[in-house]
mmCIF file of N, CA and C in Angstrom:
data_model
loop_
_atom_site.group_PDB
_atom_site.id
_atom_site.type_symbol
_atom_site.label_atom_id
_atom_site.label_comp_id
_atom_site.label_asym_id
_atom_site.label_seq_id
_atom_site.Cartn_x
_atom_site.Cartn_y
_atom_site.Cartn_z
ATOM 1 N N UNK A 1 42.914 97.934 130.961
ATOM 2 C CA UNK A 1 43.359 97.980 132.347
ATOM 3 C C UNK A 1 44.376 96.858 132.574
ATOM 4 N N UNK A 2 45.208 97.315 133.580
ATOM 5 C CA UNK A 2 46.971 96.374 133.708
ATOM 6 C C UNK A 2 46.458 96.091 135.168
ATOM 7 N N UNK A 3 46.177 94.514 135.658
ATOM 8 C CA UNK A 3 46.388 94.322 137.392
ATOM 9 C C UNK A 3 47.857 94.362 137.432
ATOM 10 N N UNK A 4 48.389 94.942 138.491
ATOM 11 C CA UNK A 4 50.356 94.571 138.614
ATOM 12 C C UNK A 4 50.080 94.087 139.852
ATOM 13 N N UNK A 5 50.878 92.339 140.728
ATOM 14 C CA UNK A 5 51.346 92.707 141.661
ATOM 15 C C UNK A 5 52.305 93.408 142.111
ATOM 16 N N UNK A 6 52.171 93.997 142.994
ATOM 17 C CA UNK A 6 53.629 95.150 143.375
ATOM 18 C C UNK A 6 53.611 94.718 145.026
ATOM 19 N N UNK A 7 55.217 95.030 145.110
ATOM 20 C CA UNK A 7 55.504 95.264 146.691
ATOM 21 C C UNK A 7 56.184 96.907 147.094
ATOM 22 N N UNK A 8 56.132 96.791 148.000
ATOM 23 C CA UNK A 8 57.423 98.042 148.859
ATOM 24 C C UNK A 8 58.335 97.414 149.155
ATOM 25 N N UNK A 9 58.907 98.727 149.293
ATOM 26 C CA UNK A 9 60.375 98.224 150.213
ATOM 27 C C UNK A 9 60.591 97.284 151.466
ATOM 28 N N UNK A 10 59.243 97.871 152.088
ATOM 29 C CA UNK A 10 59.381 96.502 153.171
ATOM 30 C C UNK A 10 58.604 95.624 153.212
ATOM 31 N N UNK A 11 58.684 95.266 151.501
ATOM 32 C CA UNK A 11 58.239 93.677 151.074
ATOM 33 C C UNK A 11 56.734 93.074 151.653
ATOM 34 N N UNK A 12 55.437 94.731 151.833
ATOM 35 C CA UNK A 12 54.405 94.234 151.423
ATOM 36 C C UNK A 12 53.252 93.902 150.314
ATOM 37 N N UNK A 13 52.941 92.885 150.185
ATOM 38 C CA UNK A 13 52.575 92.693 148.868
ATOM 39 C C UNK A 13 51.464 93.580 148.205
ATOM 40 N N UNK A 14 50.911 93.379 147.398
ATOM 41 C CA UNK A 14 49.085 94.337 146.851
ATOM 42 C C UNK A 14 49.268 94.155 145.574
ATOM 43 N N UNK A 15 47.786 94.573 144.900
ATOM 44 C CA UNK A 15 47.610 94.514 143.815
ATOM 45 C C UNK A 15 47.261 96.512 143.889
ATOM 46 N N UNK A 16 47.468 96.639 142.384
ATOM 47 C CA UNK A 16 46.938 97.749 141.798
ATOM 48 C C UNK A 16 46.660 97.834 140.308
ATOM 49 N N UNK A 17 45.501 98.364 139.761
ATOM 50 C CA UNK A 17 45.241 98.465 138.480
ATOM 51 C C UNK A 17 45.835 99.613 137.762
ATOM 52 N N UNK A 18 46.110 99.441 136.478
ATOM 53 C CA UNK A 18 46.255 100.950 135.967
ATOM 54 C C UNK A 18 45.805 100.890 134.495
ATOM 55 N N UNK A 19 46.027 102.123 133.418
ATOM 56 C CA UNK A 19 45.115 101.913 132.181
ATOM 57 C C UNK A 19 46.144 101.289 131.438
ATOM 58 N N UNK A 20 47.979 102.252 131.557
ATOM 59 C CA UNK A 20 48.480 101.176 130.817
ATOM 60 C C UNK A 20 49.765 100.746 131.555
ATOM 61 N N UNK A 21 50.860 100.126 131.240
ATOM 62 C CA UNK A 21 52.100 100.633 131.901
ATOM 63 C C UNK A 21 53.191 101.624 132.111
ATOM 64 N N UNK A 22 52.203 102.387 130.992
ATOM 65 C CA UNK A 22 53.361 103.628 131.227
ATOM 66 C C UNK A 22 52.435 104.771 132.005
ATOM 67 N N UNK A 23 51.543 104.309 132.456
ATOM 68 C CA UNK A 23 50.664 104.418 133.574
ATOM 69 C C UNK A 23 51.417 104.357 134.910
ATOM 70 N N UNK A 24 51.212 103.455 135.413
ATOM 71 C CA UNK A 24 52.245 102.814 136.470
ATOM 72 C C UNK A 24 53.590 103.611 136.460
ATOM 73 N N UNK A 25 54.753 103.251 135.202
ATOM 74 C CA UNK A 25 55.590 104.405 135.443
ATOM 75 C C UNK A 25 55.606 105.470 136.026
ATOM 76 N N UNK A 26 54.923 106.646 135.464
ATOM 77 C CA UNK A 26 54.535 107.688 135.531
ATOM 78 C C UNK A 26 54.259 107.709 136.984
ATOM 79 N N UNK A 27 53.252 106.865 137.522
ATOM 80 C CA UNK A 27 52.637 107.590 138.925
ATOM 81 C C UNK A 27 53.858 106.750 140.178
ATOM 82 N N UNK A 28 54.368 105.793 139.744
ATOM 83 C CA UNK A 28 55.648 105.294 140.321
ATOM 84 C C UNK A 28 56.743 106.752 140.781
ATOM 85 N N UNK A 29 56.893 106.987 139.775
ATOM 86 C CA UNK A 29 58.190 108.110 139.428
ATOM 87 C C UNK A 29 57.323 109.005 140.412
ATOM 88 N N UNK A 30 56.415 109.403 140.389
ATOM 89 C CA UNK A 30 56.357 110.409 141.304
ATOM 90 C C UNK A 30 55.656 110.418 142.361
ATOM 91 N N UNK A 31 55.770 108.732 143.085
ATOM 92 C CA UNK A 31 55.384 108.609 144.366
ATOM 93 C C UNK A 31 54.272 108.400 145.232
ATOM 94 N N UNK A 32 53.080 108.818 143.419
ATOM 95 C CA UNK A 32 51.764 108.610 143.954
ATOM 96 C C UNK A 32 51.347 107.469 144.196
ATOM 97 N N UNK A 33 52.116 105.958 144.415
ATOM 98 C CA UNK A 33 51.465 104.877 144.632
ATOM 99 C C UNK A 33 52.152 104.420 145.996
ATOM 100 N N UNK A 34 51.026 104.832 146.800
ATOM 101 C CA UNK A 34 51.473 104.151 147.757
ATOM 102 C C UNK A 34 50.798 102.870 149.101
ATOM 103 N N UNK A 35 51.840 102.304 149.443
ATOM 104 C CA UNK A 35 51.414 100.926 150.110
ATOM 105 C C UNK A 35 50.612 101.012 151.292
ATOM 106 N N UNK A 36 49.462 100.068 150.908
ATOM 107 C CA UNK A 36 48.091 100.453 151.578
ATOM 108 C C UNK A 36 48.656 99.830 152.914
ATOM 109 N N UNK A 37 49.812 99.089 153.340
ATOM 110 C CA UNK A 37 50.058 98.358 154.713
ATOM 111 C C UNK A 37 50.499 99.764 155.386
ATOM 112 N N UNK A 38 51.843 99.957 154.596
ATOM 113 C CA UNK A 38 52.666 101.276 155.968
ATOM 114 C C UNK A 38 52.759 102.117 155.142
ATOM 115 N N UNK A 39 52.351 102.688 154.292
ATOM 116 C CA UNK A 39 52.147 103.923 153.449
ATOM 117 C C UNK A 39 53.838 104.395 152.502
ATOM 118 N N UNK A 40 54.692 103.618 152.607
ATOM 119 C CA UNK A 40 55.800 103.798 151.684
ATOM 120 C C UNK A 40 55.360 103.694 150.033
ATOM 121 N N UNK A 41 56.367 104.934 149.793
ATOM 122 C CA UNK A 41 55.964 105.451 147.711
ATOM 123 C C UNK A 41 56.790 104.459 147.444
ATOM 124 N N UNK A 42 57.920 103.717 148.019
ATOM 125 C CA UNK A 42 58.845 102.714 147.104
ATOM 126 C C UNK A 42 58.276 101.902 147.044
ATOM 127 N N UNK A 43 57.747 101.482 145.886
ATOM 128 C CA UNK A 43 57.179 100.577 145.064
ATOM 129 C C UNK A 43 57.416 100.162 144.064
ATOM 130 N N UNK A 44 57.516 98.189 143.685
ATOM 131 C CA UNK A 44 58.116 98.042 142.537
ATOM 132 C C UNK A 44 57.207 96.944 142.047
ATOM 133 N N UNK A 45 56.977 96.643 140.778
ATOM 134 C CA UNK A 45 56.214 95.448 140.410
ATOM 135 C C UNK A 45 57.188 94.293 140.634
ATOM 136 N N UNK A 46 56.371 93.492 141.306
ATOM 137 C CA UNK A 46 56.704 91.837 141.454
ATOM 138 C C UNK A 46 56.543 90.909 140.382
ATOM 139 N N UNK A 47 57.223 90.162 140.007
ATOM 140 C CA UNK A 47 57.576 89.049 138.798
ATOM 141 C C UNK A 47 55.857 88.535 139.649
ATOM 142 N N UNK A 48 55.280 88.193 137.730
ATOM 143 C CA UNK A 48 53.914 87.480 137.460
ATOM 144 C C UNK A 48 53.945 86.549 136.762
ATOM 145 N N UNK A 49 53.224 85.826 136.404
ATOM 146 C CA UNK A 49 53.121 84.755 135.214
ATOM 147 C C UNK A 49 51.545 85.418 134.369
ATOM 148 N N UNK A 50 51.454 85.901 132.671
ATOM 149 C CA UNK A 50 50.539 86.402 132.787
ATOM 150 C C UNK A 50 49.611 85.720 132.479
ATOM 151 N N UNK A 51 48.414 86.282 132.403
ATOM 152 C CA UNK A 51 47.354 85.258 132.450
ATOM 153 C C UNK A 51 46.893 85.342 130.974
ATOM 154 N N UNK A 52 46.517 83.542 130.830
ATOM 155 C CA UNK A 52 46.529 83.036 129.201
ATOM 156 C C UNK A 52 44.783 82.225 129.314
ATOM 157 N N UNK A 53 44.393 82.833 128.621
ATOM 158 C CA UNK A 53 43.093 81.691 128.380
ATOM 159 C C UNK A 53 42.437 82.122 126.810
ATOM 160 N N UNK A 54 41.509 81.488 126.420
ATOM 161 C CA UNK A 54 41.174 81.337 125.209
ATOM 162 C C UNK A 54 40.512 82.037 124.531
ATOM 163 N N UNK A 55 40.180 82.751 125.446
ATOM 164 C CA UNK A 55 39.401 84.460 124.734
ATOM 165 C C UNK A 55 39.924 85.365 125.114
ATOM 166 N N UNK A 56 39.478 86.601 124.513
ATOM 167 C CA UNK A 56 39.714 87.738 125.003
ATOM 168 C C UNK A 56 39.141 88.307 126.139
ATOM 169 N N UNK A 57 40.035 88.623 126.946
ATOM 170 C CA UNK A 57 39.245 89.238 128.184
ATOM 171 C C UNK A 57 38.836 91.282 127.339
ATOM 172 N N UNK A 58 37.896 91.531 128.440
ATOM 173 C CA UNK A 58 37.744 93.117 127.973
ATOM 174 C C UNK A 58 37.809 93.731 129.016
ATOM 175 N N UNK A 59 38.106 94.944 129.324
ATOM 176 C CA UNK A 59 38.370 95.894 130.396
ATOM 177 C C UNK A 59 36.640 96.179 131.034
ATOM 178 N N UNK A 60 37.051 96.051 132.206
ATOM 179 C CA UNK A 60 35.413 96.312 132.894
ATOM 180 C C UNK A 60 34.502 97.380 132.484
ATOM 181 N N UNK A 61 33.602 97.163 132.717
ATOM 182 C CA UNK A 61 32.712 98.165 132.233
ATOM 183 C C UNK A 61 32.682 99.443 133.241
ATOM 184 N N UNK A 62 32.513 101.024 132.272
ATOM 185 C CA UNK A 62 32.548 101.777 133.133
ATOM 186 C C UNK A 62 32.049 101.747 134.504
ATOM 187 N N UNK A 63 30.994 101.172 133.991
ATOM 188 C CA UNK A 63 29.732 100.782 135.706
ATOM 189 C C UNK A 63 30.457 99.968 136.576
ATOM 190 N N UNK A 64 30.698 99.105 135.785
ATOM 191 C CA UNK A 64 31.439 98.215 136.695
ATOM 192 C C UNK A 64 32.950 99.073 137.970
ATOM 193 N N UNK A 65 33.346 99.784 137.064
ATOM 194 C CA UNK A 65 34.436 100.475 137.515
ATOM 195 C C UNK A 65 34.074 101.653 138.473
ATOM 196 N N UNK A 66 33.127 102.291 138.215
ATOM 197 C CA UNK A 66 32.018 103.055 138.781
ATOM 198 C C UNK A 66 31.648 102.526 140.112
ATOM 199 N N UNK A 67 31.279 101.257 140.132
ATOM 200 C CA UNK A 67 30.812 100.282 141.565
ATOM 201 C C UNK A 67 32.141 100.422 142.381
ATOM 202 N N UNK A 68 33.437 99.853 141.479
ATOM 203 C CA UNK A 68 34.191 99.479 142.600
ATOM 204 C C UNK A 68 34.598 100.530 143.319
ATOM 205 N N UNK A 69 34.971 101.665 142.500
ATOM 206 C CA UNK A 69 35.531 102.682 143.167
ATOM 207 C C UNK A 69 33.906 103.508 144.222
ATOM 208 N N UNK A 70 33.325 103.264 143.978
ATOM 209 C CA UNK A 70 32.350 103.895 145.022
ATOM 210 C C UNK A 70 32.609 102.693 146.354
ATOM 211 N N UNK A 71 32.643 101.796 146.210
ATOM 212 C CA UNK A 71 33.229 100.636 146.771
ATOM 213 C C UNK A 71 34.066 100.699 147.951
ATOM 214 N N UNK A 72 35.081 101.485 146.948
ATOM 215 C CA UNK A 72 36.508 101.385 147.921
ATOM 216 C C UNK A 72 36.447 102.708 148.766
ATOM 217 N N UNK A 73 35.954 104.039 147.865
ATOM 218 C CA UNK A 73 35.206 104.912 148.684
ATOM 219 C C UNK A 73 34.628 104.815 150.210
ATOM 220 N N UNK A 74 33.674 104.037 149.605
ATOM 221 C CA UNK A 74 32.834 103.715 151.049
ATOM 222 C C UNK A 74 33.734 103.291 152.008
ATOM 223 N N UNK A 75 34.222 101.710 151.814
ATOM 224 C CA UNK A 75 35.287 101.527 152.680
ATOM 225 C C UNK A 75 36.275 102.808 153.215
ATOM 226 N N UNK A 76 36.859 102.836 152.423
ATOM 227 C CA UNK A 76 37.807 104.608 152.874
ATOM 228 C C UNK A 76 37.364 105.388 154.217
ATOM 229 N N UNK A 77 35.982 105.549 153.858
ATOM 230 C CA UNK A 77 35.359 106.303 154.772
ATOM 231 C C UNK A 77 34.997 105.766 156.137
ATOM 232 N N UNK A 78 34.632 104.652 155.961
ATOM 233 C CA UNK A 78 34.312 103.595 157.306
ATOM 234 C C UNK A 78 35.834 103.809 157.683
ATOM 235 N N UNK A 79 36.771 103.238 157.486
ATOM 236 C CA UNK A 79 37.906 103.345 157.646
ATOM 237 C C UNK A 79 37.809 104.843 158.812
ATOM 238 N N UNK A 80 38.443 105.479 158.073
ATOM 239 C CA UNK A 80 38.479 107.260 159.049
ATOM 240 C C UNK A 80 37.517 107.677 159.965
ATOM 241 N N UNK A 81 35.837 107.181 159.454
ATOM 242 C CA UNK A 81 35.017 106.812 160.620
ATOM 243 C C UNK A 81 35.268 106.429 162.226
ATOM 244 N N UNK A 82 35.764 104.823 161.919
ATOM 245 C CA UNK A 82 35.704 104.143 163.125
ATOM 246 C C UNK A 82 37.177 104.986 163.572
ATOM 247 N N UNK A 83 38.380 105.526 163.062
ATOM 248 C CA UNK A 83 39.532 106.121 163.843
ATOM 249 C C UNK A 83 38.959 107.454 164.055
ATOM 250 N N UNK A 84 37.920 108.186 163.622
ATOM 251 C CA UNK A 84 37.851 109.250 164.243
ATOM 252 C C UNK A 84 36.437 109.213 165.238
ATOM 253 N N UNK A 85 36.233 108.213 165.263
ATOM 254 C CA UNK A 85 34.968 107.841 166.497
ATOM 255 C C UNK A 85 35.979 107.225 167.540
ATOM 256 N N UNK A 86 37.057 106.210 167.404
ATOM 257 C CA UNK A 86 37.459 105.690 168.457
ATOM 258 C C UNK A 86 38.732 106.157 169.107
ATOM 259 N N UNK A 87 39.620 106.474 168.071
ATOM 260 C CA UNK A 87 40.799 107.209 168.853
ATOM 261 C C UNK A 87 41.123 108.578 169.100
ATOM 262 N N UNK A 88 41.656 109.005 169.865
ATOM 263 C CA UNK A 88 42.356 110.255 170.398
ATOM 264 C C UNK A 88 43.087 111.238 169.304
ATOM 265 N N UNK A 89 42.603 112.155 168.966
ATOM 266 C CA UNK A 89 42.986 113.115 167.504
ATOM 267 C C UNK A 89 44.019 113.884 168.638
ATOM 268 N N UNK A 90 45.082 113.723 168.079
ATOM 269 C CA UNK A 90 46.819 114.119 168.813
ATOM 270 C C UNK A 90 46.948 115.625 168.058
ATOM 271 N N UNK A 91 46.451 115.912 166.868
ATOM 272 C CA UNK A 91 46.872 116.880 165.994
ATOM 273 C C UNK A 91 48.448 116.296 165.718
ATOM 274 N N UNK A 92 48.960 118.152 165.401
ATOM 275 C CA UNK A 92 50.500 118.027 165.142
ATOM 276 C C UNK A 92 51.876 117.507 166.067
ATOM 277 N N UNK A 93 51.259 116.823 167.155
ATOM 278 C CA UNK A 93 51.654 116.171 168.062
ATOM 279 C C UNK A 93 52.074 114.815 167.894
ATOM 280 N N UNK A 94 51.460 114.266 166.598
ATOM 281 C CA UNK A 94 51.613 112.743 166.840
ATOM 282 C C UNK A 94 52.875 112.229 166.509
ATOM 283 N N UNK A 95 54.036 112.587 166.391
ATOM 284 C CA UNK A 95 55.241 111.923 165.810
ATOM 285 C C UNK A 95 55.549 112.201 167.364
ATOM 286 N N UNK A 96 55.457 112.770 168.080
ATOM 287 C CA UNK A 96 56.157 113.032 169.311
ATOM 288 C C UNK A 96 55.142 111.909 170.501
ATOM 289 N N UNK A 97 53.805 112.113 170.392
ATOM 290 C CA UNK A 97 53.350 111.227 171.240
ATOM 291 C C UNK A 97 52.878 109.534 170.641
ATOM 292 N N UNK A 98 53.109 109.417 169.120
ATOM 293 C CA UNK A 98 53.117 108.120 168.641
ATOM 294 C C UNK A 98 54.421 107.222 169.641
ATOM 295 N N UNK A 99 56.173 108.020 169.444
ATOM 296 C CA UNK A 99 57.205 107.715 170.175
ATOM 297 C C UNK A 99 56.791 107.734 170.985
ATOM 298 N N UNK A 100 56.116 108.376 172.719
ATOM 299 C CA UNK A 100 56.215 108.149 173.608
ATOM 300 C C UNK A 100 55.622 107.057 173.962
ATOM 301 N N UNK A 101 54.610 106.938 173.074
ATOM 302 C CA UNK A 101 53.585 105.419 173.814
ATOM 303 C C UNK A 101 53.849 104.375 173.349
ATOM 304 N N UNK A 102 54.983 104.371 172.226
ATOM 305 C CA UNK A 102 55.590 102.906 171.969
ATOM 306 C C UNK A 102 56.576 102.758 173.109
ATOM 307 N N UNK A 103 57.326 103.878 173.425
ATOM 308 C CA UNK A 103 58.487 104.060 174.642
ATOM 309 C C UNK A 103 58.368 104.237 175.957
ATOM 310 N N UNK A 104 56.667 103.892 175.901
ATOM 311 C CA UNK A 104 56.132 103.476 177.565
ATOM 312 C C UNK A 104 56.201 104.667 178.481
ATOM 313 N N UNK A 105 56.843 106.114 177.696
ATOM 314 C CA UNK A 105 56.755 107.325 178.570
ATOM 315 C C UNK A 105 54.986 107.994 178.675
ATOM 316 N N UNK A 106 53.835 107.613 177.547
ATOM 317 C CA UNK A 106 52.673 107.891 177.449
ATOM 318 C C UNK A 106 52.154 106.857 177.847
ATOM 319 N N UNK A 107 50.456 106.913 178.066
ATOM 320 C CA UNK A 107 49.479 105.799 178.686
ATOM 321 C C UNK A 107 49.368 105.352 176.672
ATOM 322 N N UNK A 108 49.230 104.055 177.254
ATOM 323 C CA UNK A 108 49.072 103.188 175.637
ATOM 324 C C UNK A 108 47.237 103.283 175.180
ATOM 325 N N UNK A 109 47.498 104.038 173.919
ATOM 326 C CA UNK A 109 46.243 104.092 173.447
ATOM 327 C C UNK A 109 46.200 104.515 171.983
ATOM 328 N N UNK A 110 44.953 103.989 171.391
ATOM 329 C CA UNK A 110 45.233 104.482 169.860
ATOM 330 C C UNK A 110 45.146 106.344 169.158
ATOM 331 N N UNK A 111 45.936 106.441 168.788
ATOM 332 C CA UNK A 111 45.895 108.057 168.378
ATOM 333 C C UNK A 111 45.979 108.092 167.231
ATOM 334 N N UNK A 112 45.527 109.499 166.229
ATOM 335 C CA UNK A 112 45.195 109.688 165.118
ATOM 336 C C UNK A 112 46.100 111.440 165.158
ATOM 337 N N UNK A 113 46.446 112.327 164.304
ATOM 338 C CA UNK A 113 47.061 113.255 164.185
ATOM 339 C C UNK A 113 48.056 113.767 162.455
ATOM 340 N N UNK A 114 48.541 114.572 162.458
ATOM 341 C CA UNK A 114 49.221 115.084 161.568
ATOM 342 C C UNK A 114 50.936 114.970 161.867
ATOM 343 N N UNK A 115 51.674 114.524 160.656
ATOM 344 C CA UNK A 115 52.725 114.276 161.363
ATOM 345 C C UNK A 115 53.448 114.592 159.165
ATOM 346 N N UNK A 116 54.788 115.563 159.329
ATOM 347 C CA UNK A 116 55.681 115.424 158.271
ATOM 348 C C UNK A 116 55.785 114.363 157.523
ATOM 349 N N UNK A 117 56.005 113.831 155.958
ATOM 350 C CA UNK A 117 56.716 112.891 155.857
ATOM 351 C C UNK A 117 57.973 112.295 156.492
ATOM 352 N N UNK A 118 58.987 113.504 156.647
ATOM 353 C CA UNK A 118 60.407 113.115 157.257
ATOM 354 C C UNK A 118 60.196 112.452 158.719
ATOM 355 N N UNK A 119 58.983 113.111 159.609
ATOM 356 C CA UNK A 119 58.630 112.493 160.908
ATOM 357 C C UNK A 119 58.321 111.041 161.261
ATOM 358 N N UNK A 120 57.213 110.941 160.234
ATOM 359 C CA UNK A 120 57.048 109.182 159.834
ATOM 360 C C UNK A 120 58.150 108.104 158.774
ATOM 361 N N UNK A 121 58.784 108.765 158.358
ATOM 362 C CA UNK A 121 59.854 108.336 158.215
ATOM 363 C C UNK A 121 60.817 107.548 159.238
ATOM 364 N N UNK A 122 61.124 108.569 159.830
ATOM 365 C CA UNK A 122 61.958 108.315 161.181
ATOM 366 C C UNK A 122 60.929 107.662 162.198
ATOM 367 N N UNK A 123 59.733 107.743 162.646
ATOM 368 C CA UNK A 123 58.607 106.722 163.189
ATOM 369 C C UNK A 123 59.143 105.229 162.430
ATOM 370 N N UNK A 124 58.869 105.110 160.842
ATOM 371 C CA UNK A 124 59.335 103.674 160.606
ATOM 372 C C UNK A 124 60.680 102.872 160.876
ATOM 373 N N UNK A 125 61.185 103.979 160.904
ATOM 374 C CA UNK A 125 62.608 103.419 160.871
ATOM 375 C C UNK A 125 63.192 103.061 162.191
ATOM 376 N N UNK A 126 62.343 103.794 163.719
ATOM 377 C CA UNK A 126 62.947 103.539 164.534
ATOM 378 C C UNK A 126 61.869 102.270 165.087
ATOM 379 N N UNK A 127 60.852 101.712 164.038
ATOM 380 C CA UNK A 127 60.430 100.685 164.440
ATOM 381 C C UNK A 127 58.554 100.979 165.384
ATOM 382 N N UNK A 128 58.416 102.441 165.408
ATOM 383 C CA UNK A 128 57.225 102.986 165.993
ATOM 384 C C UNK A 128 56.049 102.530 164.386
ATOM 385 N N UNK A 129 55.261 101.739 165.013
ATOM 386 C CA UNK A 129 54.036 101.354 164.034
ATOM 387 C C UNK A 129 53.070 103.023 163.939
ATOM 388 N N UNK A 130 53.086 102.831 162.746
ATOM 389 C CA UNK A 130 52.128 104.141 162.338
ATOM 390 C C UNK A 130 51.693 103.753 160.482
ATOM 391 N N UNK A 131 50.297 103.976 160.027
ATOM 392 C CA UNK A 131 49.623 103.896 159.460
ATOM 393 C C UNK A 131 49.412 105.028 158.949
ATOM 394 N N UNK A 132 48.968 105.864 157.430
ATOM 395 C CA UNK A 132 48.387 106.704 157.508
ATOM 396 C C UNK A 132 46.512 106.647 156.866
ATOM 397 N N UNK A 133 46.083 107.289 157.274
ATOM 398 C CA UNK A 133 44.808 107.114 157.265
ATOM 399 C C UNK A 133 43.896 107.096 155.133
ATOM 400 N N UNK A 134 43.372 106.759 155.138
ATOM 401 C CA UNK A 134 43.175 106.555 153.540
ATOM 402 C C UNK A 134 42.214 108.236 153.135
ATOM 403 N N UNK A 135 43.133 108.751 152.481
ATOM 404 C CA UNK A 135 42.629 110.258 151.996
ATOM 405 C C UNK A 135 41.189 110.153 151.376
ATOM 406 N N UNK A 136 40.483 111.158 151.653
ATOM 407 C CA UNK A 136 39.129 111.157 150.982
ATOM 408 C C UNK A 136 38.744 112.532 149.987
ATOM 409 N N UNK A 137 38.348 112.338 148.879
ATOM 410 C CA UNK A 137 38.037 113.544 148.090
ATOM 411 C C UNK A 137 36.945 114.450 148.711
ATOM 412 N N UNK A 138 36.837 115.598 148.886
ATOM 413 C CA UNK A 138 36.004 116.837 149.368
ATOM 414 C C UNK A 138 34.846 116.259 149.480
ATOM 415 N N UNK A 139 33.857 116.552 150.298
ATOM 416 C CA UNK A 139 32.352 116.388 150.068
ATOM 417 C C UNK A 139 31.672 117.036 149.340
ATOM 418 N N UNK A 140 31.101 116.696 147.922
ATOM 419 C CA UNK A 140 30.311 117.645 147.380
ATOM 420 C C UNK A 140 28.858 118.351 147.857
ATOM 421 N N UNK A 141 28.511 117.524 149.111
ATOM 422 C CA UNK A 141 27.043 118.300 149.845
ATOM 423 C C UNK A 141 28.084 119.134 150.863
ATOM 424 N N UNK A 142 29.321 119.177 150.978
ATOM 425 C CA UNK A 142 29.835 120.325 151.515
ATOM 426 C C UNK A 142 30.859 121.659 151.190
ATOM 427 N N UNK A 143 30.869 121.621 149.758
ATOM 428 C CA UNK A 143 31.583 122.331 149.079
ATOM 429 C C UNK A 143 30.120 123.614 148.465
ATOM 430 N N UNK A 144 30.792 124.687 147.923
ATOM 431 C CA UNK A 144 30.461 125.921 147.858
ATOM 432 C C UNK A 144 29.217 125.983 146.867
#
């Protein structure tokens, strides 16, 4: 396993693991890594110093790897939890009413919804804060 720091384009920082670097390549090139701050695929590794000590380190143990990602899971889910317990589900509305309530034409409140890439695009660019929510794999006590 490779830690990389990496940033985006708009120069927020994170870590991400991968198995190798042509790992990273690969899911780079096609966008699947994206920044847990404002959800942009441009992503590039940041200059490191690597790390030197006197043994060999070893790649975590499956379990270990097993924990975290049930881990981050969980989190994930708390995550979409508390936004779909506390804010206003806009649907396919939200690129249109995200703009109005930064532009003071809507009552200010937090909303959740479906919105294009090209839509949130143009949301970042004209400076409207928007997040996208952290995807979750199917439920298996709710699948067929």
């Amino acid at each position: 396993m490779i830690r990389y720091a990496l940033s985006c384009d708009h120069d927020h920082g994170f870590e991400a693991w991968f198995a190798s670097s042509s790992d990273f390549d690969d899911q780079a090139g096609r966008g699947l890594i994206e920044c847990p701050f404002c959800g942009s695929t441009v992503v590039r590794k940041q200059v490191m110093a690597p790390a030197v000590s006197g043994t060999k380190k070893t790649a975590p143990s499956p379990d270990a790897m097993a924990r975290m990602q049930g881990m981050m899971m969980q989190a994930a889910r708390e995550v979409r939890d508390h936004v779909e317990r506390n804010f206003d589900y806009v649907g396919d509305a939200f690129a249109r009413e995200a703009r109005d309530i930064h532009e003071g034409r809507s009552e200010k409140r937090e909303i959740y919804g479906e919105a294009t890439p090209a839509e949130i695009k143009k949301l970042k660019d004209d400076g409207v804060p928007c997040a996208p929510l952290p995807s979750l794999p199917p439920d298996p006590k709710k699948a067929n």
